[in-house]
């Protein structure tokens, strides 16, 4: 064992892994060309639940990061405006103005411990991914994290509530909105300033002040005065659906003037003709639950009218309202409706759980992550990481000192490879969808609340209107393995039965 799998093996009998370690008679990198010939399509639509588009008669859309996208300049604008509000209205030190927005600092789906002022990544089982916990702009040592949380598990009662918020004793806030990227960065920058200057402060107050400042940037329209939006073939998607006789509606939290300018820019002056119903400032997710708020019509000048609404008319814009009144006025119910949005909680959760609509999540980060996953360097790294995991699982039964020494070397190398894998995506937090081995908490919620997900609406152009999406049958731990496990099956048969054992 110690000869066959050590660095002392002879070169002529070995292949090297990415870090230079030798493995005799290795089949590892012979698999790389095969894997690369089956690369994922970044413009594909992925399915969590079987769904046929032939059953869909009505298509609904959110606006921000669904019908339109924004350049990163908008996030810089939000960060700067909120930072200035902290200084001018909340009396924060003017020195925090030296901090600029870093678009590569955070990723969506992170959790923030409001009382400890810690930003972190949590997996689907409520475990903190060590090495991804940040106080300010600095990583917190694993030992300190374990001491604070008495391990790395976050109890259910401390996790964020159903909508990812910190409320009613929940100490964690989950940032799910793409607009939350500048909020996370601003929180971390102000925390960093207080820590570096030994200023005593209350983390709860800081969190609330930053949240209020970000909210005011939206409410006061600061971000709407200057924005850069673009669309990925949005008009082509809407035109295709219209040509096939599909009804369409828009429900957004954004104001009418903002939506009107954006849609005229990306779709055209006739954009309202494509939609059967347009609702602005809907206040999702309250729109899906509060039965008390009636609709109000908005005229061409943006003035709210007092007329009672008996019908939602095509070409008109309505404000507020609620889903129950919407269903009553339109009759659009159940699984014949497919609604798209980027916010898993505010856009999708209530629709799928309470109203039976089909849901589609727009995940812009998906395209860039898939492109990374298709690179040869990533495939080589993951192939070797999976192989190391299989070696450790199979060879741990060897208790002699030489074998144990090699196992420790492999554990160390496996940790290094995991860090390398994280750096492919985001240097601090890694992939949006995975921790080291497990799905992230973000992916867990995505899998629960979205029937399908994709990088942008333009992906719909690759499919016929009667296409059926079938989810991949992902092997359970006790079922036959997928391709990734075949890297070491045959040679290393854990958890398979030995060939000499027959099941009767």
GROMACS .gro file of C-alpha atoms in nm:
model
  504
    1UNK     CA    1   0.000   0.000   0.000
    2UNK     CA    2   0.264   0.254   0.106
    3UNK     CA    3   0.465   0.181  -0.207
    4UNK     CA    4   0.183   0.180  -0.458
    5UNK     CA    5   0.020   0.504  -0.345
    6UNK     CA    6   0.309   0.717  -0.226
    7UNK     CA    7   0.507   0.987  -0.401
    8UNK     CA    8   0.790   0.735  -0.430
    9UNK     CA    9   0.623   0.542  -0.709
   10UNK     CA   10   0.817   0.515  -1.032
   11UNK     CA   11   0.744   0.773  -1.300
   12UNK     CA   12   0.698   0.522  -1.579
   13UNK     CA   13   0.409   0.361  -1.400
   14UNK     CA   14   0.228   0.675  -1.293
   15UNK     CA   15   0.023   0.978  -1.389
   16UNK     CA   16   0.054   1.300  -1.187
   17UNK     CA   17  -0.239   1.479  -1.028
   18UNK     CA   18  -0.264   1.863  -1.045
   19UNK     CA   19  -0.046   1.906  -0.733
   20UNK     CA   20   0.223   1.665  -0.851
   21UNK     CA   21   0.140   1.353  -0.647
   22UNK     CA   22   0.178   1.019  -0.827
   23UNK     CA   23  -0.079   0.743  -0.842
   24UNK     CA   24   0.025   0.416  -0.998
   25UNK     CA   25  -0.184   0.267  -1.279
   26UNK     CA   26  -0.414   0.566  -1.255
   27UNK     CA   27  -0.721   0.594  -1.475
   28UNK     CA   28  -0.802   0.936  -1.345
   29UNK     CA   29  -0.707   1.168  -1.626
   30UNK     CA   30  -0.806   0.920  -1.893
   31UNK     CA   31  -1.158   1.022  -1.791
   32UNK     CA   32  -1.104   1.395  -1.852
   33UNK     CA   33  -1.153   1.385  -2.234
   34UNK     CA   34  -1.468   1.181  -2.185
   35UNK     CA   35  -1.607   1.428  -1.933
   36UNK     CA   36  -1.517   1.727  -2.151
   37UNK     CA   37  -1.706   1.576  -2.444
   38UNK     CA   38  -2.023   1.598  -2.232
   39UNK     CA   39  -1.994   1.953  -2.107
   40UNK     CA   40  -2.297   2.144  -1.979
   41UNK     CA   41  -2.464   2.406  -2.194
   42UNK     CA   42  -2.464   2.745  -2.012
   43UNK     CA   43  -2.781   2.839  -2.203
   44UNK     CA   44  -2.976   2.530  -2.101
   45UNK     CA   45  -3.279   2.518  -1.873
   46UNK     CA   46  -3.245   2.286  -1.574
   47UNK     CA   47  -3.536   2.109  -1.410
   48UNK     CA   48  -3.607   2.029  -1.045
   49UNK     CA   49  -3.955   1.902  -1.124
   50UNK     CA   50  -4.105   1.751  -1.439
   51UNK     CA   51  -4.295   2.014  -1.633
   52UNK     CA   52  -4.433   2.039  -1.985
   53UNK     CA   53  -4.460   2.379  -2.151
   54UNK     CA   54  -4.760   2.246  -2.342
   55UNK     CA   55  -4.953   2.273  -2.013
   56UNK     CA   56  -4.859   2.639  -1.964
   57UNK     CA   57  -5.113   2.891  -2.093
   58UNK     CA   58  -5.008   3.200  -1.895
   59UNK     CA   59  -4.658   3.335  -1.838
   60UNK     CA   60  -4.581   3.580  -1.558
   61UNK     CA   61  -4.263   3.779  -1.497
   62UNK     CA   62  -4.084   3.983  -1.237
   63UNK     CA   63  -3.903   4.289  -1.376
   64UNK     CA   64  -3.560   4.341  -1.216
   65UNK     CA   65  -3.307   4.071  -1.309
   66UNK     CA   66  -3.578   3.880  -1.494
   67UNK     CA   67  -3.693   4.090  -1.788
   68UNK     CA   68  -3.403   4.333  -1.752
   69UNK     CA   69  -3.049   4.313  -1.617
   70UNK     CA   70  -2.818   4.579  -1.484
   71UNK     CA   71  -2.447   4.641  -1.518
   72UNK     CA   72  -2.232   4.628  -1.206
   73UNK     CA   73  -2.219   5.008  -1.217
   74UNK     CA   74  -2.566   5.007  -1.058
   75UNK     CA   75  -2.435   4.812  -0.757
   76UNK     CA   76  -2.159   5.071  -0.718
   77UNK     CA   77  -2.423   5.343  -0.729
   78UNK     CA   78  -2.633   5.169  -0.461
   79UNK     CA   79  -2.327   5.114  -0.240
   80UNK     CA   80  -2.212   5.477  -0.267
   81UNK     CA   81  -2.560   5.620  -0.211
   82UNK     CA   82  -2.626   5.402   0.095
   83UNK     CA   83  -2.280   5.477   0.234
   84UNK     CA   84  -2.348   5.850   0.202
   85UNK     CA   85  -2.685   5.809   0.375
   86UNK     CA   86  -2.509   5.641   0.667
   87UNK     CA   87  -2.279   5.941   0.696
   88UNK     CA   88  -2.531   6.219   0.635
   89UNK     CA   89  -2.843   6.084   0.806
   90UNK     CA   90  -2.719   5.826   1.057
   91UNK     CA   91  -2.407   6.020   1.168
   92UNK     CA   92  -2.157   5.747   1.083
   93UNK     CA   93  -1.790   5.854   1.059
   94UNK     CA   94  -1.705   6.029   0.733
   95UNK     CA   95  -1.395   5.810   0.711
   96UNK     CA   96  -1.606   5.517   0.586
   97UNK     CA   97  -1.624   5.706   0.257
   98UNK     CA   98  -1.277   5.569   0.179
   99UNK     CA   99  -1.430   5.225   0.121
  100UNK     CA  100  -1.531   5.148  -0.237
  101UNK     CA  101  -1.760   4.880  -0.369
  102UNK     CA  102  -1.585   4.553  -0.456
  103UNK     CA  103  -1.801   4.353  -0.702
  104UNK     CA  104  -1.599   4.039  -0.629
  105UNK     CA  105  -1.636   4.042  -0.251
  106UNK     CA  106  -1.961   3.854  -0.190
  107UNK     CA  107  -2.199   3.610  -0.355
  108UNK     CA  108  -2.573   3.568  -0.320
  109UNK     CA  109  -2.720   3.332  -0.063
  110UNK     CA  110  -2.482   3.415   0.223
  111UNK     CA  111  -2.605   3.438   0.581
  112UNK     CA  112  -2.530   3.723   0.820
  113UNK     CA  113  -2.526   3.674   1.195
  114UNK     CA  114  -2.680   4.002   1.306
  115UNK     CA  115  -2.561   3.984   1.667
  116UNK     CA  116  -2.205   3.873   1.594
  117UNK     CA  117  -2.163   4.078   1.274
  118UNK     CA  118  -2.041   3.774   1.079
  119UNK     CA  119  -2.098   3.700   0.710
  120UNK     CA  120  -2.083   3.332   0.618
  121UNK     CA  121  -2.181   3.052   0.384
  122UNK     CA  122  -2.411   2.777   0.516
  123UNK     CA  123  -2.494   2.445   0.354
  124UNK     CA  124  -2.827   2.268   0.311
  125UNK     CA  125  -2.787   2.097   0.651
  126UNK     CA  126  -2.729   2.424   0.843
  127UNK     CA  127  -2.354   2.368   0.871
  128UNK     CA  128  -2.120   2.664   0.833
  129UNK     CA  129  -1.853   2.616   0.568
  130UNK     CA  130  -1.536   2.681   0.762
  131UNK     CA  131  -1.303   2.923   0.592
  132UNK     CA  132  -1.595   3.133   0.464
  133UNK     CA  133  -1.680   3.323   0.783
  134UNK     CA  134  -1.589   3.694   0.762
  135UNK     CA  135  -1.581   3.959   1.030
  136UNK     CA  136  -1.548   4.281   0.837
  137UNK     CA  137  -1.314   4.208   0.548
  138UNK     CA  138  -1.109   3.943   0.731
  139UNK     CA  139  -1.170   3.571   0.755
  140UNK     CA  140  -1.238   3.433   1.103
  141UNK     CA  141  -1.013   3.139   1.205
  142UNK     CA  142  -1.191   2.803   1.210
  143UNK     CA  143  -1.111   2.751   1.578
  144UNK     CA  144  -1.282   3.076   1.671
  145UNK     CA  145  -1.591   2.991   1.465
  146UNK     CA  146  -1.619   2.648   1.629
  147UNK     CA  147  -1.584   2.805   1.973
  148UNK     CA  148  -1.854   3.067   1.903
  149UNK     CA  149  -2.110   2.823   1.764
  150UNK     CA  150  -2.010   2.524   1.977
  151UNK     CA  151  -1.924   2.347   1.653
  152UNK     CA  152  -2.019   2.452   1.303
  153UNK     CA  153  -2.392   2.379   1.307
  154UNK     CA  154  -2.650   2.658   1.326
  155UNK     CA  155  -2.970   2.546   1.508
  156UNK     CA  156  -3.300   2.587   1.328
  157UNK     CA  157  -3.426   2.850   1.573
  158UNK     CA  158  -3.127   3.071   1.492
  159UNK     CA  159  -3.161   3.044   1.115
  160UNK     CA  160  -3.334   3.308   0.907
  161UNK     CA  161  -3.712   3.292   0.883
  162UNK     CA  162  -3.914   3.166   0.585
  163UNK     CA  163  -3.833   3.472   0.374
  164UNK     CA  164  -3.465   3.479   0.475
  165UNK     CA  165  -3.516   3.762   0.723
  166UNK     CA  166  -3.385   3.810   1.076
  167UNK     CA  167  -3.698   3.837   1.289
  168UNK     CA  168  -3.872   3.700   1.600
  169UNK     CA  169  -3.552   3.570   1.755
  170UNK     CA  170  -3.389   3.453   1.432
  171UNK     CA  171  -3.034   3.583   1.448
  172UNK     CA  172  -2.944   3.502   1.087
  173UNK     CA  173  -3.035   3.701   0.779
  174UNK     CA  174  -2.999   3.539   0.436
  175UNK     CA  175  -2.920   3.765   0.142
  176UNK     CA  176  -3.106   3.625  -0.159
  177UNK     CA  177  -3.157   3.932  -0.377
  178UNK     CA  178  -2.899   4.030  -0.638
  179UNK     CA  179  -2.946   4.386  -0.512
  180UNK     CA  180  -2.819   4.263  -0.172
  181UNK     CA  181  -2.459   4.232  -0.298
  182UNK     CA  182  -2.381   4.599  -0.224
  183UNK     CA  183  -2.559   4.566   0.112
  184UNK     CA  184  -2.334   4.278   0.220
  185UNK     CA  185  -2.027   4.466   0.106
  186UNK     CA  186  -2.128   4.786   0.287
  187UNK     CA  187  -2.196   4.595   0.609
  188UNK     CA  188  -1.854   4.432   0.589
  189UNK     CA  189  -1.676   4.761   0.513
  190UNK     CA  190  -1.832   4.948   0.807
  191UNK     CA  191  -1.762   4.653   1.037
  192UNK     CA  192  -1.403   4.660   0.917
  193UNK     CA  193  -1.370   5.031   0.992
  194UNK     CA  194  -1.500   4.992   1.349
  195UNK     CA  195  -1.277   4.691   1.416
  196UNK     CA  196  -0.962   4.848   1.272
  197UNK     CA  197  -1.014   5.163   1.478
  198UNK     CA  198  -1.113   4.983   1.799
  199UNK     CA  199  -1.452   5.154   1.807
  200UNK     CA  200  -1.711   4.993   2.032
  201UNK     CA  201  -2.043   4.955   1.851
  202UNK     CA  202  -2.365   4.757   1.857
  203UNK     CA  203  -2.381   4.514   1.559
  204UNK     CA  204  -2.762   4.506   1.566
  205UNK     CA  205  -2.779   4.883   1.521
  206UNK     CA  206  -2.528   4.870   1.236
  207UNK     CA  207  -2.728   4.602   1.057
  208UNK     CA  208  -3.051   4.801   1.091
  209UNK     CA  209  -2.891   5.127   0.977
  210UNK     CA  210  -2.736   4.968   0.669
  211UNK     CA  211  -3.063   4.791   0.586
  212UNK     CA  212  -3.255   5.118   0.622
  213UNK     CA  213  -3.003   5.305   0.407
  214UNK     CA  214  -3.025   5.045   0.130
  215UNK     CA  215  -3.406   5.059   0.154
  216UNK     CA  216  -3.402   5.439   0.129
  217UNK     CA  217  -3.188   5.421  -0.184
  218UNK     CA  218  -3.472   5.224  -0.342
  219UNK     CA  219  -3.765   5.413  -0.189
  220UNK     CA  220  -3.629   5.762  -0.252
  221UNK     CA  221  -3.555   5.673  -0.610
  222UNK     CA  222  -3.184   5.748  -0.587
  223UNK     CA  223  -3.099   5.439  -0.787
  224UNK     CA  224  -3.365   5.517  -1.047
  225UNK     CA  225  -3.210   5.848  -1.150
  226UNK     CA  226  -2.921   5.680  -1.324
  227UNK     CA  227  -2.914   5.320  -1.431
  228UNK     CA  228  -2.786   5.108  -1.713
  229UNK     CA  229  -3.006   4.818  -1.814
  230UNK     CA  230  -2.984   4.560  -2.085
  231UNK     CA  231  -3.187   4.260  -2.189
  232UNK     CA  232  -3.094   3.922  -2.323
  233UNK     CA  233  -3.340   3.893  -2.613
  234UNK     CA  234  -3.634   3.978  -2.389
  235UNK     CA  235  -3.844   4.109  -2.677
  236UNK     CA  236  -3.774   3.794  -2.879
  237UNK     CA  237  -3.891   3.577  -2.589
  238UNK     CA  238  -4.209   3.780  -2.535
  239UNK     CA  239  -4.283   3.788  -2.910
  240UNK     CA  240  -4.240   3.410  -2.936
  241UNK     CA  241  -4.484   3.351  -2.651
  242UNK     CA  242  -4.734   3.597  -2.802
  243UNK     CA  243  -4.709   3.428  -3.142
  244UNK     CA  244  -4.808   3.101  -2.977
  245UNK     CA  245  -5.114   3.257  -2.815
  246UNK     CA  246  -4.980   3.271  -2.460
  247UNK     CA  247  -5.113   3.527  -2.214
  248UNK     CA  248  -4.853   3.730  -2.024
  249UNK     CA  249  -4.844   3.948  -1.714
  250UNK     CA  250  -4.591   4.147  -1.513
  251UNK     CA  251  -4.581   4.176  -1.132
  252UNK     CA  252  -4.296   4.386  -0.993
  253UNK     CA  253  -4.206   4.584  -0.685
  254UNK     CA  254  -4.051   4.860  -0.896
  255UNK     CA  255  -4.238   5.190  -0.964
  256UNK     CA  256  -4.424   5.249  -1.289
  257UNK     CA  257  -4.201   5.528  -1.423
  258UNK     CA  258  -3.890   5.312  -1.377
  259UNK     CA  259  -4.051   5.008  -1.541
  260UNK     CA  260  -4.191   5.212  -1.828
  261UNK     CA  261  -3.854   5.368  -1.914
  262UNK     CA  262  -3.675   5.036  -1.895
  263UNK     CA  263  -3.929   4.843  -2.100
  264UNK     CA  264  -3.940   5.113  -2.369
  265UNK     CA  265  -3.562   5.089  -2.388
  266UNK     CA  266  -3.534   4.709  -2.415
  267UNK     CA  267  -3.866   4.612  -2.578
  268UNK     CA  268  -4.006   4.925  -2.746
  269UNK     CA  269  -4.274   5.187  -2.700
  270UNK     CA  270  -4.542   4.925  -2.758
  271UNK     CA  271  -4.427   4.703  -2.471
  272UNK     CA  272  -4.764   4.717  -2.291
  273UNK     CA  273  -4.934   4.557  -2.592
  274UNK     CA  274  -4.746   4.235  -2.513
  275UNK     CA  275  -4.886   4.207  -2.158
  276UNK     CA  276  -5.241   4.129  -2.056
  277UNK     CA  277  -5.183   4.265  -1.702
  278UNK     CA  278  -4.913   4.496  -1.558
  279UNK     CA  279  -4.881   4.545  -1.181
  280UNK     CA  280  -4.618   4.773  -1.024
  281UNK     CA  281  -4.514   4.841  -0.665
  282UNK     CA  282  -4.677   4.512  -0.572
  283UNK     CA  283  -4.485   4.478  -0.245
  284UNK     CA  284  -4.400   4.111  -0.290
  285UNK     CA  285  -4.409   3.882  -0.098
  286UNK     CA  286  -4.697   4.060   0.083
  287UNK     CA  287  -4.878   4.072  -0.251
  288UNK     CA  288  -4.914   3.692  -0.237
  289UNK     CA  289  -5.052   3.683   0.119
  290UNK     CA  290  -5.232   4.006   0.211
  291UNK     CA  291  -5.596   3.994   0.096
  292UNK     CA  292  -5.682   4.346   0.210
  293UNK     CA  293  -5.509   4.576  -0.041
  294UNK     CA  294  -5.717   4.664  -0.352
  295UNK     CA  295  -5.569   4.750  -0.691
  296UNK     CA  296  -5.531   5.112  -0.803
  297UNK     CA  297  -5.507   5.220  -1.164
  298UNK     CA  298  -5.212   5.439  -1.266
  299UNK     CA  299  -5.281   5.685  -1.549
  300UNK     CA  300  -5.039   5.796  -1.820
  301UNK     CA  301  -4.899   6.073  -1.598
  302UNK     CA  302  -4.836   5.832  -1.310
  303UNK     CA  303  -5.129   5.961  -1.105
  304UNK     CA  304  -5.316   5.710  -0.888
  305UNK     CA  305  -5.690   5.694  -0.964
  306UNK     CA  306  -5.963   5.623  -0.710
  307UNK     CA  307  -6.187   5.411  -0.936
  308UNK     CA  308  -6.291   5.069  -0.809
  309UNK     CA  309  -6.129   4.800  -1.021
  310UNK     CA  310  -6.373   4.545  -1.167
  311UNK     CA  311  -6.142   4.417  -1.440
  312UNK     CA  312  -5.769   4.420  -1.508
  313UNK     CA  313  -5.747   4.566  -1.858
  314UNK     CA  314  -5.476   4.512  -2.115
  315UNK     CA  315  -5.259   4.818  -2.176
  316UNK     CA  316  -5.325   4.963  -1.829
  317UNK     CA  317  -5.089   4.976  -1.531
  318UNK     CA  318  -5.206   4.888  -1.180
  319UNK     CA  319  -5.044   4.941  -0.842
  320UNK     CA  320  -5.046   4.732  -0.523
  321UNK     CA  321  -5.338   4.488  -0.503
  322UNK     CA  322  -5.309   4.127  -0.393
  323UNK     CA  323  -5.292   3.786  -0.556
  324UNK     CA  324  -5.635   3.675  -0.433
  325UNK     CA  325  -5.802   3.969  -0.607
  326UNK     CA  326  -5.579   3.905  -0.909
  327UNK     CA  327  -5.701   3.544  -0.932
  328UNK     CA  328  -6.062   3.655  -0.893
  329UNK     CA  329  -6.036   3.915  -1.171
  330UNK     CA  330  -5.838   3.699  -1.417
  331UNK     CA  331  -5.935   3.342  -1.338
  332UNK     CA  332  -5.572   3.238  -1.390
  333UNK     CA  333  -5.519   2.955  -1.147
  334UNK     CA  334  -5.309   2.649  -1.085
  335UNK     CA  335  -5.044   2.474  -1.287
  336UNK     CA  336  -5.131   2.641  -1.617
  337UNK     CA  337  -4.948   2.952  -1.490
  338UNK     CA  338  -4.566   2.975  -1.499
  339UNK     CA  339  -4.407   3.269  -1.315
  340UNK     CA  340  -4.042   3.374  -1.349
  341UNK     CA  341  -3.840   3.568  -1.092
  342UNK     CA  342  -3.489   3.601  -0.953
  343UNK     CA  343  -3.575   3.612  -0.582
  344UNK     CA  344  -3.645   3.259  -0.461
  345UNK     CA  345  -3.840   3.372  -0.155
  346UNK     CA  346  -4.021   3.691  -0.257
  347UNK     CA  347  -4.100   3.579  -0.613
  348UNK     CA  348  -4.145   3.203  -0.603
  349UNK     CA  349  -4.196   3.045  -0.260
  350UNK     CA  350  -4.559   3.139  -0.192
  351UNK     CA  351  -4.666   3.075  -0.550
  352UNK     CA  352  -4.550   2.715  -0.551
  353UNK     CA  353  -4.640   2.630  -0.190
  354UNK     CA  354  -4.978   2.804  -0.155
  355UNK     CA  355  -5.116   2.861  -0.503
  356UNK     CA  356  -4.992   2.573  -0.717
  357UNK     CA  357  -4.832   2.786  -0.987
  358UNK     CA  358  -4.532   2.655  -1.173
  359UNK     CA  359  -4.219   2.858  -1.110
  360UNK     CA  360  -3.899   2.943  -1.295
  361UNK     CA  361  -3.594   3.094  -1.126
  362UNK     CA  362  -3.361   3.329  -1.313
  363UNK     CA  363  -3.008   3.277  -1.181
  364UNK     CA  364  -2.766   3.500  -1.378
  365UNK     CA  365  -2.465   3.353  -1.194
  366UNK     CA  366  -2.545   3.012  -1.342
  367UNK     CA  367  -2.394   3.088  -1.682
  368UNK     CA  368  -2.053   3.193  -1.548
  369UNK     CA  369  -2.036   2.899  -1.306
  370UNK     CA  370  -2.112   2.648  -1.581
  371UNK     CA  371  -1.844   2.800  -1.803
  372UNK     CA  372  -1.596   2.752  -1.519
  373UNK     CA  373  -1.712   2.395  -1.467
  374UNK     CA  374  -1.651   2.322  -1.835
  375UNK     CA  375  -1.282   2.420  -1.820
  376UNK     CA  376  -1.020   2.147  -1.832
  377UNK     CA  377  -0.849   2.281  -1.520
  378UNK     CA  378  -1.169   2.257  -1.317
  379UNK     CA  379  -1.248   1.908  -1.446
  380UNK     CA  380  -0.896   1.788  -1.365
  381UNK     CA  381  -0.917   1.934  -1.015
  382UNK     CA  382  -1.258   1.784  -0.942
  383UNK     CA  383  -1.155   1.449  -1.088
  384UNK     CA  384  -0.856   1.431  -0.858
  385UNK     CA  385  -1.056   1.558  -0.560
  386UNK     CA  386  -1.316   1.286  -0.610
  387UNK     CA  387  -1.042   1.029  -0.645
  388UNK     CA  388  -0.874   1.140  -0.323
  389UNK     CA  389  -1.208   1.112  -0.144
  390UNK     CA  390  -1.251   0.757  -0.277
  391UNK     CA  391  -0.898   0.663  -0.175
  392UNK     CA  392  -0.952   0.794   0.177
  393UNK     CA  393  -1.281   0.608   0.209
  394UNK     CA  394  -1.140   0.280   0.087
  395UNK     CA  395  -0.794   0.284   0.244
  396UNK     CA  396  -0.885   0.408   0.593
  397UNK     CA  397  -0.899   0.046   0.710
  398UNK     CA  398  -0.517   0.026   0.691
  399UNK     CA  399  -0.385   0.097   1.042
  400UNK     CA  400  -0.009   0.053   1.003
  401UNK     CA  401   0.201   0.369   1.061
  402UNK     CA  402   0.311   0.409   0.698
  403UNK     CA  403  -0.044   0.389   0.569
  404UNK     CA  404  -0.171   0.629   0.834
  405UNK     CA  405   0.100   0.877   0.740
  406UNK     CA  406  -0.006   0.865   0.376
  407UNK     CA  407  -0.372   0.901   0.471
  408UNK     CA  408  -0.286   1.218   0.664
  409UNK     CA  409  -0.101   1.350   0.359
  410UNK     CA  410  -0.407   1.282   0.146
  411UNK     CA  411  -0.634   1.459   0.395
  412UNK     CA  412  -0.408   1.762   0.382
  413UNK     CA  413  -0.401   1.752   0.003
  414UNK     CA  414  -0.778   1.711  -0.010
  415UNK     CA  415  -0.818   2.026   0.199
  416UNK     CA  416  -0.586   2.214  -0.036
  417UNK     CA  417  -0.780   2.091  -0.337
  418UNK     CA  418  -1.107   2.207  -0.183
  419UNK     CA  419  -0.963   2.555  -0.138
  420UNK     CA  420  -0.843   2.547  -0.499
  421UNK     CA  421  -1.192   2.449  -0.609
  422UNK     CA  422  -1.345   2.739  -0.413
  423UNK     CA  423  -1.111   2.986  -0.582
  424UNK     CA  424  -1.242   2.889  -0.924
  425UNK     CA  425  -1.565   3.075  -0.841
  426UNK     CA  426  -1.518   3.333  -0.566
  427UNK     CA  427  -1.194   3.365  -0.372
  428UNK     CA  428  -1.377   3.408  -0.039
  429UNK     CA  429  -1.701   3.213  -0.066
  430UNK     CA  430  -1.672   2.980  -0.365
  431UNK     CA  431  -1.970   2.859  -0.565
  432UNK     CA  432  -2.325   2.985  -0.521
  433UNK     CA  433  -2.451   2.626  -0.535
  434UNK     CA  434  -2.204   2.415  -0.334
  435UNK     CA  435  -1.999   2.414  -0.019
  436UNK     CA  436  -1.710   2.167  -0.013
  437UNK     CA  437  -1.931   1.863  -0.067
  438UNK     CA  438  -2.290   1.958   0.013
  439UNK     CA  439  -2.540   2.178  -0.166
  440UNK     CA  440  -2.563   2.529  -0.025
  441UNK     CA  441  -2.866   2.649   0.167
  442UNK     CA  442  -2.936   2.865  -0.138
  443UNK     CA  443  -2.955   2.558  -0.364
  444UNK     CA  444  -3.174   2.377  -0.114
  445UNK     CA  445  -3.432   2.656  -0.137
  446UNK     CA  446  -3.392   2.682  -0.513
  447UNK     CA  447  -3.465   2.309  -0.547
  448UNK     CA  448  -3.774   2.342  -0.327
  449UNK     CA  449  -3.934   2.651  -0.477
  450UNK     CA  450  -3.840   2.646  -0.848
  451UNK     CA  451  -3.965   2.390  -1.098
  452UNK     CA  452  -3.702   2.503  -1.349
  453UNK     CA  453  -3.408   2.744  -1.340
  454UNK     CA  454  -3.186   2.912  -1.597
  455UNK     CA  455  -2.937   3.195  -1.645
  456UNK     CA  456  -3.182   3.423  -1.831
  457UNK     CA  457  -3.516   3.422  -2.010
  458UNK     CA  458  -3.331   3.401  -2.342
  459UNK     CA  459  -3.276   3.032  -2.265
  460UNK     CA  460  -3.645   2.979  -2.350
  461UNK     CA  461  -3.563   3.050  -2.715
  462UNK     CA  462  -3.378   2.717  -2.729
  463UNK     CA  463  -3.695   2.519  -2.659
  464UNK     CA  464  -4.022   2.458  -2.840
  465UNK     CA  465  -4.343   2.572  -2.666
  466UNK     CA  466  -4.447   2.209  -2.608
  467UNK     CA  467  -4.111   2.096  -2.466
  468UNK     CA  468  -4.115   1.880  -2.152
  469UNK     CA  469  -3.843   1.931  -1.891
  470UNK     CA  470  -3.736   1.615  -1.712
  471UNK     CA  471  -3.525   1.635  -1.396
  472UNK     CA  472  -3.218   1.416  -1.388
  473UNK     CA  473  -3.253   1.115  -1.165
  474UNK     CA  474  -2.986   1.195  -0.909
  475UNK     CA  475  -2.869   0.878  -0.734
  476UNK     CA  476  -2.944   0.859  -0.365
  477UNK     CA  477  -2.658   0.752  -0.141
  478UNK     CA  478  -2.786   0.393  -0.135
  479UNK     CA  479  -2.850   0.375  -0.512
  480UNK     CA  480  -2.617   0.311  -0.805
  481UNK     CA  481  -2.365   0.594  -0.849
  482UNK     CA  482  -2.342   0.865  -1.109
  483UNK     CA  483  -2.046   0.935  -1.336
  484UNK     CA  484  -1.849   1.116  -1.063
  485UNK     CA  485  -1.841   0.804  -0.846
  486UNK     CA  486  -1.719   0.592  -1.135
  487UNK     CA  487  -1.379   0.755  -1.100
  488UNK     CA  488  -1.283   0.500  -0.843
  489UNK     CA  489  -1.540   0.221  -0.873
  490UNK     CA  490  -1.411  -0.105  -1.004
  491UNK     CA  491  -1.073  -0.050  -0.840
  492UNK     CA  492  -1.217   0.079  -0.513
  493UNK     CA  493  -1.552  -0.084  -0.458
  494UNK     CA  494  -1.665   0.090  -0.140
  495UNK     CA  495  -1.961   0.113  -0.088
  496UNK     CA  496  -2.014  -0.183  -0.324
  497UNK     CA  497  -2.018  -0.542  -0.208
  498UNK     CA  498  -1.701  -0.744  -0.277
  499UNK     CA  499  -1.722  -0.943  -0.597
  500UNK     CA  500  -1.702  -1.267  -0.403
  501UNK     CA  501  -2.015  -1.183  -0.204
  502UNK     CA  502  -2.345  -1.289  -0.357
  503UNK     CA  503  -2.678  -1.160  -0.237
  504UNK     CA  504  -2.934  -1.436  -0.199
   0.00000   0.00000   0.00000
